[in-house]
Short mmCIF file of C-alpha atoms in Angstrom, two decimals:
data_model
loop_
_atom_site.label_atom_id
_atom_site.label_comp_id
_atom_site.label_asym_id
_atom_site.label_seq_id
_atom_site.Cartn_x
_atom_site.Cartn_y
_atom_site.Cartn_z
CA UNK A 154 0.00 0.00 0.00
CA UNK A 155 1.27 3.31 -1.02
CA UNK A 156 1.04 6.68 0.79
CA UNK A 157 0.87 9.74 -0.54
CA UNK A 158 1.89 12.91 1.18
CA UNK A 159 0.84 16.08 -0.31
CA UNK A 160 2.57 19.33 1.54
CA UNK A 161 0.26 22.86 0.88
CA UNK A 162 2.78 25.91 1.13
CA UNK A 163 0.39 29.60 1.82
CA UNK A 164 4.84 31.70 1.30
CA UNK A 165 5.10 33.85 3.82
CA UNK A 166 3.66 37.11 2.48
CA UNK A 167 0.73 35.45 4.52
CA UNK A 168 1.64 35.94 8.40
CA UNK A 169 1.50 39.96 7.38
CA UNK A 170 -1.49 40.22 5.76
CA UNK A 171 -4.21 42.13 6.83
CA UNK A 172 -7.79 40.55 5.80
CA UNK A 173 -10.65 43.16 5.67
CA UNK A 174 -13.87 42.01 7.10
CA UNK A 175 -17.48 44.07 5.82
CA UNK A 176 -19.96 43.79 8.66
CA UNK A 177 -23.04 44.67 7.13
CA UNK A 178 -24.72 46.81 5.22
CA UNK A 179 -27.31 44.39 6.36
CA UNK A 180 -26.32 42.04 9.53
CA UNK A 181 -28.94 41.62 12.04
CA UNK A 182 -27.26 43.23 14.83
CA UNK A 183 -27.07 46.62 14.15
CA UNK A 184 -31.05 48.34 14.39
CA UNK A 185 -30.67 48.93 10.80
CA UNK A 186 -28.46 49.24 7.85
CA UNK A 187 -24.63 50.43 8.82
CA UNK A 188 -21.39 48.91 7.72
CA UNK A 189 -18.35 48.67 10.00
CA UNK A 190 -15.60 48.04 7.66
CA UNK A 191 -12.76 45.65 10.16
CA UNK A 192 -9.15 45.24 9.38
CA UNK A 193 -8.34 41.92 11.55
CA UNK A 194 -4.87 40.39 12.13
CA UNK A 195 -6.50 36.89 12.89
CA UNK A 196 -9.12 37.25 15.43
CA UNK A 197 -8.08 40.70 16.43
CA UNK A 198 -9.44 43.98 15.44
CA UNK A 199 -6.50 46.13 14.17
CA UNK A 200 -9.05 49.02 12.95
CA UNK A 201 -12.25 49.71 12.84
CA UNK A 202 -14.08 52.24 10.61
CA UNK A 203 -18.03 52.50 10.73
CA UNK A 204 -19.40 53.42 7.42
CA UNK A 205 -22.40 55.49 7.47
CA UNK A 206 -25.08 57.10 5.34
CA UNK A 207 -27.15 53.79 3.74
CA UNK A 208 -30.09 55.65 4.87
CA UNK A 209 -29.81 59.15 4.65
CA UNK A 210 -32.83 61.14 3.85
CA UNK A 211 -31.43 64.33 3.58
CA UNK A 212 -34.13 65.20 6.47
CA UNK A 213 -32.49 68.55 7.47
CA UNK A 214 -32.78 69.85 3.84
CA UNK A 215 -36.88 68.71 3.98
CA UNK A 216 -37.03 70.37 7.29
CA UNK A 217 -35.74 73.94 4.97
CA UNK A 218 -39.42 72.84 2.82
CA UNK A 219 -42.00 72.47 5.36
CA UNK A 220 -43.52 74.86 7.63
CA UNK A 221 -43.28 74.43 11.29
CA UNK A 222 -46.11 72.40 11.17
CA UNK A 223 -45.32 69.70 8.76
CA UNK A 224 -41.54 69.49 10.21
CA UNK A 225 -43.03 67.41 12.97
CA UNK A 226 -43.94 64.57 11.10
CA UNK A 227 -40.35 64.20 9.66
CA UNK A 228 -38.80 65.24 13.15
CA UNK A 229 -40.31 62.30 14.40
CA UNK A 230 -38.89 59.61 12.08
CA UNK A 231 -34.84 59.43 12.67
CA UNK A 232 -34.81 57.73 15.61
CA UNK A 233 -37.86 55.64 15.37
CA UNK A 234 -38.05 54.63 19.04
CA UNK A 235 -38.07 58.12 20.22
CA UNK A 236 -40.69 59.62 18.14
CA UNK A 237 -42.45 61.55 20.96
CA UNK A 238 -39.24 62.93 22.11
CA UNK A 239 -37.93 63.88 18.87
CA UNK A 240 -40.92 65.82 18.31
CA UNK A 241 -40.26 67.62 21.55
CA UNK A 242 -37.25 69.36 20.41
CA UNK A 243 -38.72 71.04 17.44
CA UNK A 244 -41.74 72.55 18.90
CA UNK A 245 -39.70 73.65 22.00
CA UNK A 246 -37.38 74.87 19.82
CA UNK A 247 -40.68 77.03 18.19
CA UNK A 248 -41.98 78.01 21.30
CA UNK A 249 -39.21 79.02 22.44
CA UNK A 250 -38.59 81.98 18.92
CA UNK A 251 -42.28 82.91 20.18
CA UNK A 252 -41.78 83.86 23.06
CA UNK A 253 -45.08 81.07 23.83
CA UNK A 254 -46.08 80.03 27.08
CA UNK A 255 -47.80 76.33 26.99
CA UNK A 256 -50.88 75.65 29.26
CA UNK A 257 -49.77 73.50 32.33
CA UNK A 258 -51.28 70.68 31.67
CA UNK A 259 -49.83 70.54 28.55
CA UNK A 260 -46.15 70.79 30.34
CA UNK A 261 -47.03 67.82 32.58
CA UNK A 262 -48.64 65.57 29.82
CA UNK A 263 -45.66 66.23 27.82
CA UNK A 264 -43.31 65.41 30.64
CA UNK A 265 -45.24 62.01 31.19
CA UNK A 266 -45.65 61.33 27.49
CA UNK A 267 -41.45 61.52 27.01
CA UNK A 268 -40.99 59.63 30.07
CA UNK A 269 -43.19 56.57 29.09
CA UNK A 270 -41.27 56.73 25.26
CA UNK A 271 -37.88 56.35 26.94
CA UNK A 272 -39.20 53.37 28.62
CA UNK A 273 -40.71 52.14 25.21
CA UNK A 274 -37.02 53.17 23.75
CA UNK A 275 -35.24 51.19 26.46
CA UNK A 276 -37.40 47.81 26.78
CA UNK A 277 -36.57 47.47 22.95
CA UNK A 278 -32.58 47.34 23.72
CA UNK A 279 -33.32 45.59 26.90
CA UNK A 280 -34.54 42.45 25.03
CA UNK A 281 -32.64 42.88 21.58
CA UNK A 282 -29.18 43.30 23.12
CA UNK A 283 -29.40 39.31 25.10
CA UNK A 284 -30.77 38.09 21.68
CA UNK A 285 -27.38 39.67 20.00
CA UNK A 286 -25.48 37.56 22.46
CA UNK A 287 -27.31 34.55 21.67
CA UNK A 288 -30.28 35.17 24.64
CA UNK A 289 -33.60 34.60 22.66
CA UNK A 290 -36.34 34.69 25.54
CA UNK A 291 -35.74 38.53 26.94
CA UNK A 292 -37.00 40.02 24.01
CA UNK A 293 -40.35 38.27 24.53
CA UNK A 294 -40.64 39.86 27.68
CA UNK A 295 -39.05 43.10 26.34
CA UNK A 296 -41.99 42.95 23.48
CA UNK A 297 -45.07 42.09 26.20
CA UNK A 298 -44.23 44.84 28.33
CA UNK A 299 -43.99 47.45 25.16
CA UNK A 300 -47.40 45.79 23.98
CA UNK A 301 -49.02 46.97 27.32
CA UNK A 302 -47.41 50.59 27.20
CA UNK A 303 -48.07 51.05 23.33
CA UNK A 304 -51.66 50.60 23.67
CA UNK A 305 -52.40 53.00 25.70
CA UNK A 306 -50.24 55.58 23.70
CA UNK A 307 -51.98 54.19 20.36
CA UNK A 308 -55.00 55.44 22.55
CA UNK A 309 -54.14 58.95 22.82
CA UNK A 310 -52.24 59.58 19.78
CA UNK A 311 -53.73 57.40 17.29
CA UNK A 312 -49.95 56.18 16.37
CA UNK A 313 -47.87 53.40 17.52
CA UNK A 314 -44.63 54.64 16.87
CA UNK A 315 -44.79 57.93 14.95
CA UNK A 316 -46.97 59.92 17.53
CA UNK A 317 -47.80 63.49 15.95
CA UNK A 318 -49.10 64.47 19.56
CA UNK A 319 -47.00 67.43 19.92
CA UNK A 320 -48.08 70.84 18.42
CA UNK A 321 -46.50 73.99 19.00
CA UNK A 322 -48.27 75.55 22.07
CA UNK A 323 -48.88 71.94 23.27
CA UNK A 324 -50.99 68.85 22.13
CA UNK A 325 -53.06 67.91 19.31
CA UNK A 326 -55.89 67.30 21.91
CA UNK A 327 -56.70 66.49 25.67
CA UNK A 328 -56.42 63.05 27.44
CA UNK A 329 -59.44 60.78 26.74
CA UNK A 330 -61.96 60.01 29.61
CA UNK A 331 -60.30 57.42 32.11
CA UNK A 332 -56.84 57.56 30.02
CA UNK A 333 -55.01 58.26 33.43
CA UNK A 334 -56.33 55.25 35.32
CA UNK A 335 -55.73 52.91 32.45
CA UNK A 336 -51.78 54.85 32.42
CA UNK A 337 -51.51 53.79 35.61
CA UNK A 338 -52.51 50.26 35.40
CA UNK A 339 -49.91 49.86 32.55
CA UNK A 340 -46.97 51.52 34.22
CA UNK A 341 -47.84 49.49 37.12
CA UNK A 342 -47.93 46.22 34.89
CA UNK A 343 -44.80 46.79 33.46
CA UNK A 344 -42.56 47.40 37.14
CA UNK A 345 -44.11 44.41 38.38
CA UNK A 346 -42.08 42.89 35.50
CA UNK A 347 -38.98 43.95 35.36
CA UNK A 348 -37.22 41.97 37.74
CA UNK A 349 -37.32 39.95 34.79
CA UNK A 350 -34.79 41.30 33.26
CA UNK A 351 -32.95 41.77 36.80
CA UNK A 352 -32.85 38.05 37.61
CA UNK A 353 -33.06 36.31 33.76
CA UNK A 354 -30.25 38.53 31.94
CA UNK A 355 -27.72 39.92 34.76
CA UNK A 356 -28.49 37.09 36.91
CA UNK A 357 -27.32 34.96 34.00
CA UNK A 358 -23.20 34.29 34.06
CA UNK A 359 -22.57 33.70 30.59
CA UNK A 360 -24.31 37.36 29.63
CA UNK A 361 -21.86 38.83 32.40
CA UNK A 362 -19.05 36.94 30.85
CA UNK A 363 -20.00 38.08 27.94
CA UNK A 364 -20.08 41.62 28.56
CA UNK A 365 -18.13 42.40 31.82
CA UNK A 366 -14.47 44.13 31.56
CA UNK A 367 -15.48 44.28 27.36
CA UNK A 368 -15.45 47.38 25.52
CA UNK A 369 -14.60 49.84 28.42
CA UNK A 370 -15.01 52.91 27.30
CA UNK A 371 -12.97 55.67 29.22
CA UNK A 372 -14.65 59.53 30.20
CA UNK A 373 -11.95 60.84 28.03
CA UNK A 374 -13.27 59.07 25.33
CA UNK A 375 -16.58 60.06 26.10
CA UNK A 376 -15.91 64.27 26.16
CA UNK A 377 -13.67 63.63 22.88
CA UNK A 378 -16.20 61.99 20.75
CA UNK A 379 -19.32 63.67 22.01
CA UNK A 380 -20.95 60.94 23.38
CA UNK A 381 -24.34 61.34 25.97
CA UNK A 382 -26.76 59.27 27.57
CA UNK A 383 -26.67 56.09 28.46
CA UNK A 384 -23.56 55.18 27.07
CA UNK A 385 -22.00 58.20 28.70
CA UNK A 386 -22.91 57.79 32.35
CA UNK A 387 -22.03 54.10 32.12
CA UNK A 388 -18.58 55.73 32.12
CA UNK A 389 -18.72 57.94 34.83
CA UNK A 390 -20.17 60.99 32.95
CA UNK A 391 -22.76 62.33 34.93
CA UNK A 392 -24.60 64.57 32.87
CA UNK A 393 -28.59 64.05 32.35
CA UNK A 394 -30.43 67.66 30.71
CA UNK A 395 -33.11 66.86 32.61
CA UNK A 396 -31.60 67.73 35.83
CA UNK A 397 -28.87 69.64 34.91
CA UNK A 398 -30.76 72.31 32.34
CA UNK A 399 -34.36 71.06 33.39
CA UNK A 400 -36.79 71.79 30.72
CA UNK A 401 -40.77 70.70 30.76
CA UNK A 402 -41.95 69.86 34.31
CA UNK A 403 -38.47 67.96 35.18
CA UNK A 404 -37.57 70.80 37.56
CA UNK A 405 -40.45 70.42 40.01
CA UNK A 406 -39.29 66.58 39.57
CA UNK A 407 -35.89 66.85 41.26
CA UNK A 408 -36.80 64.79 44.48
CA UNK A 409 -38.18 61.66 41.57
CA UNK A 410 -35.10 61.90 39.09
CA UNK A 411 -32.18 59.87 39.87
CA UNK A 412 -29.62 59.91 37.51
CA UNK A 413 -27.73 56.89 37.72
CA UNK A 414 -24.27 56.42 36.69
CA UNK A 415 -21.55 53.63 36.59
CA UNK A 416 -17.79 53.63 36.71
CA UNK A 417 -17.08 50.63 34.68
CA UNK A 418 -17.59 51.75 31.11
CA UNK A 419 -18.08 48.48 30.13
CA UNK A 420 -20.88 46.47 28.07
CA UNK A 421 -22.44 44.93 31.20
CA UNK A 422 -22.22 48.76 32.66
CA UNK A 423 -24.16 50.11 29.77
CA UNK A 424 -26.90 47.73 30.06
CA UNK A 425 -27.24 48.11 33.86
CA UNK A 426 -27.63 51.60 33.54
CA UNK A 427 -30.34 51.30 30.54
CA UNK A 428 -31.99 49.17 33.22
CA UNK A 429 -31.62 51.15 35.92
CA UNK A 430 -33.30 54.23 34.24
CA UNK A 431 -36.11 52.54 32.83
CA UNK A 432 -37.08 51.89 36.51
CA UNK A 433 -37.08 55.12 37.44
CA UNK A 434 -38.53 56.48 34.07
CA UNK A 435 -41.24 54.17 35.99
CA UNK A 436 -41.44 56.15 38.86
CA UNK A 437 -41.48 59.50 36.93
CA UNK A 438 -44.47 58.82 34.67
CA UNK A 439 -46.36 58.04 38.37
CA UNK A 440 -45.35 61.10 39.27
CA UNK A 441 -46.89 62.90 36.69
CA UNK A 442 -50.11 61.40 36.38
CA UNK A 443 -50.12 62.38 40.15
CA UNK A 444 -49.87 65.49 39.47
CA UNK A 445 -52.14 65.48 36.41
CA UNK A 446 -54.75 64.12 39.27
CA UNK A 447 -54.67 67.38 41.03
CA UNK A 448 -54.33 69.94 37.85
CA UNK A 449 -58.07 71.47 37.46
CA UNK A 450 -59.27 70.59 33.62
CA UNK A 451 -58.09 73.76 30.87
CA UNK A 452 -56.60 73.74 28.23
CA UNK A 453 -53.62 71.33 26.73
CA UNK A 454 -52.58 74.17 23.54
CA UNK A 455 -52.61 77.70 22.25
CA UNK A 456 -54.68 78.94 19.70
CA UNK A 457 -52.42 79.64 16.86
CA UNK A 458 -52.46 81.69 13.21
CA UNK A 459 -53.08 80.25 10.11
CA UNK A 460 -49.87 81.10 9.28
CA UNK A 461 -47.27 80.45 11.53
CA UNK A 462 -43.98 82.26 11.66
CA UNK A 463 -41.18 82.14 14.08
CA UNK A 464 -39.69 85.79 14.24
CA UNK A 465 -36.13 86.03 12.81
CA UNK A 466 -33.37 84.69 15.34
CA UNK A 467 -31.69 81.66 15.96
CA UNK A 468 -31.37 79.47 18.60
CA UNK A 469 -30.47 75.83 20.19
CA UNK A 470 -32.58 73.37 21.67
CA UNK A 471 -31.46 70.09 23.48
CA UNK A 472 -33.62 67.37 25.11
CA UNK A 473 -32.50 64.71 27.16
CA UNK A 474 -33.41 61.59 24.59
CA UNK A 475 -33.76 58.78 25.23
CA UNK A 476 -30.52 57.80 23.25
CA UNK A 477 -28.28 60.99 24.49
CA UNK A 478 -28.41 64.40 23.86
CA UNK A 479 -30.80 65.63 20.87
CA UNK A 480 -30.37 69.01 19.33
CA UNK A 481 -32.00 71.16 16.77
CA UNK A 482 -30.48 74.54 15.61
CA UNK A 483 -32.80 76.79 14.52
CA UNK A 484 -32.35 79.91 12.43
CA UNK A 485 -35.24 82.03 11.19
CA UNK A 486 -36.01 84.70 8.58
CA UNK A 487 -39.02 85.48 9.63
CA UNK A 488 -40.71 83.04 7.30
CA UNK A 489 -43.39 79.94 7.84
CA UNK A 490 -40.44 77.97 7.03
CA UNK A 491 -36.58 77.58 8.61
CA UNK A 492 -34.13 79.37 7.03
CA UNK A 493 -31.86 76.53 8.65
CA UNK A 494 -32.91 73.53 10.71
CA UNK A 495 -29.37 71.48 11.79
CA UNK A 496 -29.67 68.04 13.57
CA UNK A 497 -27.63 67.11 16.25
CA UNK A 498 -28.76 63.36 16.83
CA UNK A 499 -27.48 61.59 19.78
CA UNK A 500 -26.38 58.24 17.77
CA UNK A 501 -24.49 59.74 15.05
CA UNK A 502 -21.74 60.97 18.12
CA UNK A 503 -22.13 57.58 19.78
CA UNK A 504 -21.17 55.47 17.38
CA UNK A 505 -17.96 57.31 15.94
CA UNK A 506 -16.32 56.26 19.40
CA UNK A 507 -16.15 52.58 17.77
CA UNK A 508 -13.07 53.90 16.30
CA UNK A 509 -11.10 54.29 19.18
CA UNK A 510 -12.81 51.49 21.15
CA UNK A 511 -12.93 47.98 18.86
CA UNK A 512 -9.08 48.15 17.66
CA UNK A 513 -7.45 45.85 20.06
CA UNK A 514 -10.38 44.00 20.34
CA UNK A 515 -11.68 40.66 19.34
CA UNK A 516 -13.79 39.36 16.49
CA UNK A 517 -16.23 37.50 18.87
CA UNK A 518 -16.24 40.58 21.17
CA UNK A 519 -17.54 43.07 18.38
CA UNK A 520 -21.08 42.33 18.33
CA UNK A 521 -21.39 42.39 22.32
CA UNK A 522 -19.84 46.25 21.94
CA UNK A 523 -21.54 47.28 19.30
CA UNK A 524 -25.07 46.30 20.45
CA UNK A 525 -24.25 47.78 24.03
CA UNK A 526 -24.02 50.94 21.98
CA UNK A 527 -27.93 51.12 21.95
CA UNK A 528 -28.06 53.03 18.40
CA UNK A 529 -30.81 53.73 15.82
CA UNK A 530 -28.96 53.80 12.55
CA UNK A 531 -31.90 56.56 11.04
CA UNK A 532 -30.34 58.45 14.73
CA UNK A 533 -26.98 58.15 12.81
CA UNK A 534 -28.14 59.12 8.79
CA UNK A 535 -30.72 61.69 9.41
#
């Protein structure tokens, strides 16, 4: 019986070359369509360079076409879990130019409305970010609890994700009869739940193996790219708009708001934190529909022209997103429509630090950072 031995030489122009991996533009992980273009040296990330703009609308040039009406329903669209919030900005932003006071009850509604989309915003990553890891049954619970808390915004607003409930001077229209009871119910549905997550994702030791000591992300990195929210004060940042520049009704809220913060910087940081504030986004909605309880009825808007025109100025105005920091710049001629209308979207600073943070890295490791980075990629195009 013969043998034959057959020897396979790769030279050695092999042991330095680089391969370049394409993650995306479509891979399941990444709330949309973004490519992160790798250069590995075997399982290691060497560089790391996110490619963005597969789903740019051009939304800030539309904004320059519409009249400060009809720029709510495209304000409302880039980050799709935030709709309500993203809103918020713009007609703030209005309001604001005018000089407009809104009605109370308006303030508060507004205040719970935001609070109850951040939760909505939050349970989304809370379940999708185990299933990145390989964790399939959070998201079901992630999904019930947003069921319970969408209906009863469906039931104001008409919408399920795209909202239209802000107008500037307020609301489109008042709560509907028994709304606040059936509120309360829901909020008090979904906290009875949580501990869900508490005991089925962090209590589990192969998602904190996953995720602890991975991807730390350092403060300096943090102030150098820009980055806010929850990503931010899972590094030690502690910076939250809503207590440090309080806008709506978050001011009378101080003794409610607790702005939690982690030293870490790490995945499993990140997650705790997005945990820790959709508890006590919890405890604020209660708060205002307890004070909603006590407001006598009036008014939720303010009669406006037929043709509305912010007086000629500029200015800035930045909500506390759910995401990070949202901003709109605003300059007007004096028309019905912005002269200028410039985005400042909370994901499109977040995820640049992926530059600085997945070199060194490894190739199994990339997906657990990059989903702890909680982005919408329409946050990122615009």
């Amino acid at each position: 019986m013969t043998q034959t031995e057959t020897t396979v030489g790769i030279g050695g122009a092999a042991e330095s070359t680089d391969m370049v991996l394409n993650i995306g533009p479509q891979h399941p992980s990444t709330h949309g369509v973004l490519r992160l273009r790798l250069v590995l040296d075997g399982e290691r990330i060497e560089h790391a360079e996110p490619v963005v703009g597969y789903m740019h609308r051009g939304a800030e040039k539309l904004f320059e076409a519409r009249d400060y009406r009809q720029i709510i329903v495209l304000a409302n669209r880039h980050d799709w879990l935030s709709a309500f919030s993203n809103e918020l900005g713009v007609v703030l932003g209005v309001e604001r130019m005018l000089g407009m006071e809104v009605p109370e009850r308006a303030v508060w509604t507004r205040t719970l409305l935001a609070e109850l989309n951040r939760v909505l915003n939050h349970l989304m990553f809370l379940g999708s970010y185990p299933l990145e890891l390989g964790g399939i049954t959070p998201v079901f619970h992630s999904f019930r609890e947003r069921e319970v808390l969408q209906n009863v915004m469906e039931e104001l607003s008409g919408g399920r994700m795209h909202y239209m409930f802000n107008r500037v001077g307020g609301l489109k229209d008042d709560l509907p009869a028994g709304w606040r009871d059936r509120a309360r119910q829901a909020v008090a549905a979904v906290r009875g739940r949580m501990d869900t997550f508490d005991k089925l994702v962090l209590g589990n030791e192969i998602f904190r193996g996953r995720t602890r000591g991975v991807g730390v992300l350092s403060p300096e990195l943090v102030h150098a790219y820009g980055v806010s929210g929850p990503i931010a004060r899972a590094s030690g940042v502690d910076f939250d708009l809503r207590r440090d520049e309080p806008y709506l009704a978050y001011g009378e809220l101080a003794d409610v708001l607790r702005v939690a913060t982690r030293s870490e910087g790490d995945c499993l940081a990140r997650f705790e934190l997005l945990l820790d504030q959709t508890h006590n986004s919890l405890d604020l909605a209660d708060a205002c529909l307890d004070r909603l309880a006590e407001l006598p009825p009036g008014p939720v808007n303010q009669r406006l022209p037929k043709v509305l025109k912010a007086p000629e100025g500029a200015t800035y105005t930045w909500t506390e997103n759910p995401l990070g920091l949202n901003g709109y710049y605003l300059v007007s001629k004096g028309e019905k429509t912005p002269h200028r209308l410039k985005l400042r979207s909370a994901s499109f600073n977040n995820i640049q630090a992926l530059t600085e943070l997945l070199p060194g890295t490894l190739v199994a490791d990339m997906v657990a950072i990059l989903g702890s980075f909680f982005f919408v990629v329409g946050d990122i195009d615009k």
